[in-house]
Amino acid sequence: MLTEQQVQAAERPHFTHKQVLEILAGLMLAMLTSMISTSVVGTALPTIVGTLGGQDQLAWVASATLLTMTASTPLWGKLSDLYGRKLMFQTSLVIFAVSSVAAGFSQDMAQLIVARAVQGIGAGGLAALPQIILGDVVEPRERGRYSGYIGAVFGVSTVAGPLLGGFIVDSMSWRWTFWICVPLAVVAFAVIQKVLKLPFVRRDARVDWWGATFITGGTTALMLLLSLGGQEFDWNSGWTYGLGALSAVMFGLAVLAERRAADPILPPRLFGDRTFVLSSLASLLVGASMFGAMMFLPQYLQIVKGMSPTGSGLMTLPMVFGLLAASIVIGRLVSRTGRWKAYPIGGMLLVALGLFLLSRLHVDSSLLVVGVDNAVIGIGLGASMQILILAAQNAVPRSDLAVATSGVGFFRSLGGAVGVAAFGAILSNRLGSELAALARAANLPLDSGASSTLGSPEAIRHLPAPVLEVILEAFTRALQTVFLVGVPIAVLGAVAVLLLKEIPLRSAQSPEPAPAPAPAG
């Protein structure tokens, strides 16, 4: 049996800058593959429904992937501890590629939804494992210069996905929205196979099946509630209360299981680490505010400004460029100085400022103003997202690197789901009330229920001028409220980071931090 010192020595690989860049290229290509595939489908959904039918199941096509991706994220980190980073990374790539092929061959909505759910399992691994592998390859002090590139992948895929989806739908079959990323996955698999040489020492450990079952079950129930509430069933309904109760029970059982497990999925000691807890909380708030901006701004651009889906996608370029520039520049500054705390504080405040500026948009606001507001949010996100993961990685010993990284990623995904559900409910309620009030003032035969029967943005633009004017103003006011609600969420994220203790980033010569004690109780 190897001693702990021998295990740690075996787990400390040393790579040249060139080798790190080669590994990073494979990781980024895999991440780009999964993220583009997730976002590309949105553009094709109307065409898919027109071919396969099943309009009533449309929400499940998007929700299935989000649900399984979020639920599986913390599991991939522990599995990589037990079976090796490289094997699990390539496994997630294979799952993703095979399910993408299956999704493209779907003959009905049921087959597509199942394939998308399996696709989400692979995407969960591709979301968590690149950060973990980077943590193995590079010490925290040098990690910032590389993690900025990983953060930039998210922004690039956000724009590339919808644009690519529009091109494929216009010139090819919708099935290629799923198949287009398979060659990229194959290349990423080959690159990682060639360049990633991580030593793996098999430990005498067992899979925490009870913890995995309860964590996955609780997350699944919560994601079903957040994804389908207000769409498939009313918020004030038996489904809402039932799923909420099931989620609470499952998470309670998960806590008990994790306290008793010899090798838990999410070790309770992590929740005794102040940095991990606050980084996870801040990441949850980042996810909520980020998706609030990214998911609902296209509503303003397409409905109020009359832009096409492709045009609204191009309008997110300022956000992408801001995120890209901030991620790279701040990553290098963090590596150079070893100090990191000021950047996510300033970044979250910039996100709050950007959301506040978006809440001041009017029907006749210029696209230049929208672009500037987007850029402010992008810079804020670039200064925040990767640094929070880096802070958590830096605070835990190497033995907890995988579970801490996947844990922070899990909370960010969960925050995104919470944000989309909450902001969607706010938009729906505000749109109904604003539409009714404005219609009464204009003596038009519209009520709050009309908001659910407006049709596509193109159909709205063909409505009579008096009705169109009321609808555009109602949408603008409703979206103003959505963005304004995001402001305090982002500010709370800055407060969470402010409460963090800034631990200087470790170098190769720095001692390992001691594991945090498990929380009492």
Coordinates of C-alpha atoms in Angstrom, one line a residue, residues 192-500:
I192 CA -6.0 14.2 -25.1
Q193 CA -5.0 10.6 -25.8
K194 CA -1.7 11.9 -27.3
V195 CA -0.7 14.8 -25.0
L196 CA -2.3 14.1 -21.6
K197 CA 0.1 11.9 -19.5
L198 CA -1.2 12.0 -16.0
P199 CA 0.1 9.4 -13.5
F200 CA -2.8 7.5 -11.8
V201 CA -2.4 5.7 -8.5
R202 CA -5.5 3.5 -7.8
R203 CA -6.7 4.0 -4.3
D204 CA -8.4 1.6 -2.0
A205 CA -11.8 3.4 -2.2
R206 CA -15.4 2.5 -3.0
V207 CA -18.0 4.4 -4.9
D208 CA -20.5 6.2 -2.7
W209 CA -23.6 4.8 -4.3
W210 CA -26.0 6.1 -1.6
G211 CA -24.6 9.6 -1.8
A212 CA -24.7 9.5 -5.6
T213 CA -28.3 8.3 -5.6
F214 CA -29.6 10.9 -3.1
I215 CA -27.6 13.8 -4.6
T216 CA -28.7 12.9 -8.1
G217 CA -32.3 12.4 -7.0
G218 CA -32.5 15.7 -5.1
T219 CA -30.9 17.6 -8.0
T220 CA -33.2 16.0 -10.5
A221 CA -36.4 16.8 -8.5
L222 CA -35.2 20.4 -8.1
M223 CA -34.3 20.8 -11.7
L224 CA -37.6 19.4 -12.8
L225 CA -39.4 21.9 -10.6
L226 CA -37.3 24.9 -11.8
S227 CA -37.3 23.9 -15.5
L228 CA -41.0 22.9 -15.9
G229 CA -42.7 25.0 -13.2
G230 CA -44.9 27.7 -14.8
Q231 CA -44.8 25.9 -18.1
E232 CA -45.9 22.3 -17.8
F233 CA -47.7 22.9 -14.5
D234 CA -48.6 25.9 -12.3
W235 CA -46.3 27.1 -9.6
N236 CA -49.2 26.8 -7.1
S237 CA -49.9 23.1 -7.8
G238 CA -49.4 19.7 -6.4
W239 CA -46.5 19.0 -8.8
T240 CA -44.7 22.0 -7.4
Y241 CA -45.1 21.1 -3.7
G242 CA -44.5 17.4 -4.4
L243 CA -41.2 18.0 -6.3
G244 CA -40.1 20.5 -3.7
A245 CA -40.8 18.1 -0.9
L246 CA -39.0 15.2 -2.7
S247 CA -36.0 17.4 -3.4
A248 CA -35.8 18.5 0.3
V249 CA -36.0 14.9 1.5
M250 CA -33.4 13.7 -1.0
F251 CA -30.9 16.4 -0.1
G252 CA -31.5 15.6 3.6
L253 CA -30.8 11.9 3.0
A254 CA -27.7 13.0 1.0
V255 CA -26.3 14.9 4.0
L256 CA -26.8 11.8 6.2
A257 CA -25.2 9.5 3.5
E258 CA -22.2 11.8 3.0
R259 CA -21.5 11.9 6.7
R260 CA -21.4 8.2 6.9
A261 CA -19.6 7.4 3.7
A262 CA -16.0 6.3 3.8
D263 CA -15.3 8.2 0.5
P264 CA -18.2 10.6 -0.1
I265 CA -19.1 12.3 -3.4
L266 CA -19.2 15.7 -1.7
P267 CA -17.1 15.4 1.5
P268 CA -18.8 17.2 4.4
R269 CA -15.4 18.7 5.3
L270 CA -15.6 20.9 2.2
F271 CA -18.6 22.7 3.8
G272 CA -16.4 23.5 6.8
D273 CA -14.0 25.3 4.4
R274 CA -15.1 29.0 4.3
T275 CA -13.5 29.6 0.9
F276 CA -15.3 26.6 -0.7
V277 CA -18.7 27.6 0.8
L278 CA -18.4 31.3 -0.2
S279 CA -17.0 30.5 -3.7
S280 CA -19.9 28.1 -4.3
L281 CA -22.4 30.7 -3.1
A282 CA -20.8 33.4 -5.3
S283 CA -20.8 31.0 -8.2
L284 CA -24.5 30.2 -7.7
L285 CA -25.2 34.0 -7.8
V286 CA -23.0 34.4 -10.8
G287 CA -24.9 31.7 -12.6
A288 CA -28.3 33.2 -11.7
S289 CA -27.4 36.8 -12.8
M290 CA -25.5 35.6 -15.9
F291 CA -28.3 33.5 -17.3
G292 CA -30.8 36.2 -16.5
A293 CA -29.0 38.5 -18.9
M294 CA -28.1 35.9 -21.6
M295 CA -31.5 34.2 -21.8
F296 CA -33.8 37.2 -21.8
L297 CA -31.9 39.9 -23.7
P298 CA -32.8 38.2 -27.0
Q299 CA -36.4 38.7 -26.1
Y300 CA -35.8 42.5 -26.2
L301 CA -33.8 42.3 -29.4
Q302 CA -36.1 40.0 -31.4
I303 CA -39.5 41.2 -30.2
V304 CA -38.9 44.9 -29.3
K305 CA -36.2 45.7 -31.8
G306 CA -37.4 43.3 -34.5
M307 CA -34.1 41.6 -35.1
S308 CA -33.6 38.1 -36.5
P309 CA -32.3 35.3 -34.3
T310 CA -28.9 35.6 -36.1
G311 CA -28.9 39.4 -35.6
S312 CA -29.7 39.1 -31.9
G313 CA -26.9 36.5 -31.6
L314 CA -24.4 39.0 -33.2
M315 CA -25.5 41.6 -30.6
T316 CA -24.0 39.4 -27.9
L317 CA -20.5 39.8 -29.5
P318 CA -19.7 42.8 -27.2
M319 CA -20.4 40.5 -24.2
V320 CA -18.2 37.8 -25.6
F321 CA -15.3 40.1 -26.4
G322 CA -15.6 41.6 -23.0
L323 CA -15.6 38.2 -21.3
L324 CA -12.7 37.0 -23.5
A325 CA -10.5 40.0 -22.9
A326 CA -11.2 40.1 -19.1
S327 CA -10.6 36.4 -18.7
I328 CA -7.2 36.5 -20.4
V329 CA -5.9 39.8 -19.0
I330 CA -7.1 39.2 -15.4
G331 CA -5.8 35.5 -15.6
R332 CA -2.4 36.8 -16.4
L333 CA -2.5 39.5 -13.7
V334 CA -3.5 36.9 -11.1
S335 CA -0.6 34.6 -12.1
R336 CA 1.8 37.5 -12.0
T337 CA 0.8 38.8 -8.6
G338 CA -0.7 35.8 -6.8
R339 CA -3.6 38.1 -5.7
W340 CA -7.1 37.4 -6.9
K341 CA -9.8 38.7 -4.5
A342 CA -10.3 42.2 -6.0
Y343 CA -11.2 40.9 -9.5
P344 CA -14.4 38.9 -8.7
I345 CA -15.6 41.7 -6.4
G346 CA -15.2 44.2 -9.1
G347 CA -16.5 41.8 -11.7
M348 CA -19.7 41.1 -9.8
L349 CA -20.2 44.8 -9.4
L350 CA -19.8 45.3 -13.1
V351 CA -22.4 42.6 -13.8
A352 CA -24.7 44.5 -11.4
L353 CA -24.0 47.7 -13.3
G354 CA -24.6 46.1 -16.6
L355 CA -27.9 44.6 -15.5
F356 CA -28.9 48.0 -14.1
L357 CA -28.1 49.7 -17.5
L358 CA -30.2 47.0 -19.3
S359 CA -33.1 47.8 -17.0
R360 CA -33.0 51.4 -18.4
L361 CA -33.6 50.3 -22.0
H362 CA -36.7 51.6 -23.8
V363 CA -38.4 50.7 -27.0
D364 CA -36.4 53.3 -28.9
S365 CA -33.0 52.7 -27.2
S366 CA -30.1 52.4 -29.7
L367 CA -28.3 49.2 -30.4
L368 CA -25.1 51.0 -29.5
V369 CA -26.4 51.3 -26.0
V370 CA -27.3 47.7 -25.9
G371 CA -23.8 46.7 -27.0
V372 CA -22.1 48.8 -24.4
D373 CA -24.3 47.3 -21.7
N374 CA -23.5 43.9 -22.9
A375 CA -19.8 44.6 -22.9
V376 CA -20.0 45.7 -19.2
I377 CA -21.6 42.4 -18.3
G378 CA -19.1 40.4 -20.3
I379 CA -16.1 42.1 -18.6
G380 CA -17.7 41.4 -15.2
L381 CA -18.3 37.8 -16.0
G382 CA -14.7 37.4 -17.3
A383 CA -13.4 38.8 -14.1
S384 CA -15.5 36.5 -11.9
M385 CA -16.2 33.0 -13.2
Q386 CA -12.8 31.3 -13.4
I387 CA -11.3 33.2 -10.5
L388 CA -14.0 31.7 -8.1
I389 CA -13.1 28.2 -9.2
L390 CA -9.4 29.0 -8.8
A391 CA -10.0 30.4 -5.3
A392 CA -11.7 27.1 -4.3
Q393 CA -9.0 25.0 -5.8
N394 CA -6.3 27.0 -4.1
A395 CA -7.9 26.6 -0.6
V396 CA -8.1 22.8 -0.6
P397 CA -5.5 20.0 -0.6
R398 CA -4.7 18.3 -3.8
S399 CA -6.7 15.2 -2.7
D400 CA -9.9 17.4 -2.7
L401 CA -9.2 19.2 -5.9
A402 CA -11.7 17.2 -8.1
V403 CA -14.6 17.3 -5.6
A404 CA -14.1 21.0 -4.9
T405 CA -13.9 21.9 -8.6
S406 CA -17.0 19.9 -9.5
G407 CA -18.8 21.2 -6.5
V408 CA -18.3 24.9 -7.4
G409 CA -19.4 24.0 -11.0
F410 CA -22.5 22.3 -9.7
F411 CA -23.6 25.3 -7.8
R412 CA -23.0 27.6 -10.8
S413 CA -25.2 25.3 -13.0
L414 CA -27.8 25.2 -10.2
G415 CA -27.8 29.0 -10.0
G416 CA -28.3 29.2 -13.7
A417 CA -31.4 27.0 -13.5
V418 CA -32.8 29.0 -10.5
G419 CA -32.2 32.2 -12.4
V420 CA -33.9 31.1 -15.6
A421 CA -36.9 29.8 -13.7
A422 CA -37.2 32.9 -11.4
F423 CA -36.6 35.5 -14.2
G424 CA -39.0 33.6 -16.5
A425 CA -41.8 33.7 -13.9
I426 CA -41.1 37.4 -13.3
L427 CA -41.2 38.2 -17.0
S428 CA -44.5 36.3 -17.5
N429 CA -46.2 37.9 -14.5
R430 CA -45.0 41.4 -15.3
L431 CA -45.8 41.1 -19.0
G432 CA -49.4 40.1 -18.3
S433 CA -50.0 42.9 -15.8
E434 CA -48.3 45.6 -18.0
L435 CA -50.2 44.4 -21.1
A436 CA -53.5 44.6 -19.4
A437 CA -52.8 48.1 -17.9
L438 CA -51.5 49.5 -21.2
A439 CA -54.4 48.0 -23.2
R440 CA -57.0 49.5 -20.8
A441 CA -55.3 52.9 -21.2
A442 CA -55.4 52.6 -25.0
N443 CA -59.0 51.1 -25.1
L444 CA -57.8 47.9 -26.8
P445 CA -59.4 44.5 -26.3
L446 CA -56.3 42.9 -24.6
D447 CA -56.1 41.4 -21.1
S448 CA -53.3 39.7 -19.0
G449 CA -54.0 36.3 -20.6
A450 CA -53.1 37.7 -24.1
S451 CA -49.4 37.5 -23.2
S452 CA -49.5 33.7 -23.6
T453 CA -51.0 33.8 -27.1
L454 CA -48.8 36.4 -28.8
G455 CA -47.0 34.0 -31.1
S456 CA -43.5 34.3 -32.6
P457 CA -41.6 37.6 -32.9
E458 CA -42.4 37.7 -36.6
A459 CA -46.1 37.3 -36.0
I460 CA -46.0 40.0 -33.4
R461 CA -44.5 42.5 -35.9
H462 CA -47.4 42.0 -38.3
L463 CA -50.1 43.0 -35.7
P464 CA -52.0 46.3 -36.2
A465 CA -49.9 49.3 -35.2
P466 CA -51.9 50.3 -32.0
V467 CA -51.7 46.7 -30.7
L468 CA -48.0 46.4 -31.6
E469 CA -47.2 49.6 -29.8
V470 CA -48.8 48.3 -26.6
I471 CA -47.1 44.9 -26.8
L472 CA -43.7 46.4 -27.4
E473 CA -44.0 48.8 -24.5
A474 CA -45.3 45.9 -22.2
F475 CA -42.4 43.7 -23.2
T476 CA -39.9 46.5 -22.5
R477 CA -41.3 47.2 -19.1
A478 CA -41.4 43.6 -18.1
L479 CA -37.8 43.0 -19.2
Q480 CA -36.8 46.2 -17.3
T481 CA -38.1 44.5 -14.2
V482 CA -36.3 41.2 -15.0
F483 CA -32.9 43.0 -15.4
L484 CA -33.5 45.1 -12.3
V485 CA -34.1 42.1 -10.1
G486 CA -30.8 40.7 -11.3
V487 CA -28.9 43.7 -9.8
P488 CA -29.2 42.8 -6.1
I489 CA -28.4 39.1 -7.0
A490 CA -25.1 40.3 -8.5
V491 CA -24.4 42.6 -5.6
L492 CA -24.9 39.7 -3.2
G493 CA -22.3 37.8 -5.2
A494 CA -19.8 40.6 -4.7
V495 CA -20.6 40.6 -0.9
A496 CA -20.0 36.8 -0.8
V497 CA -16.5 37.3 -2.4
L498 CA -15.8 40.2 0.0
L499 CA -16.3 37.8 2.9
L500 CA -13.7 35.5 1.4

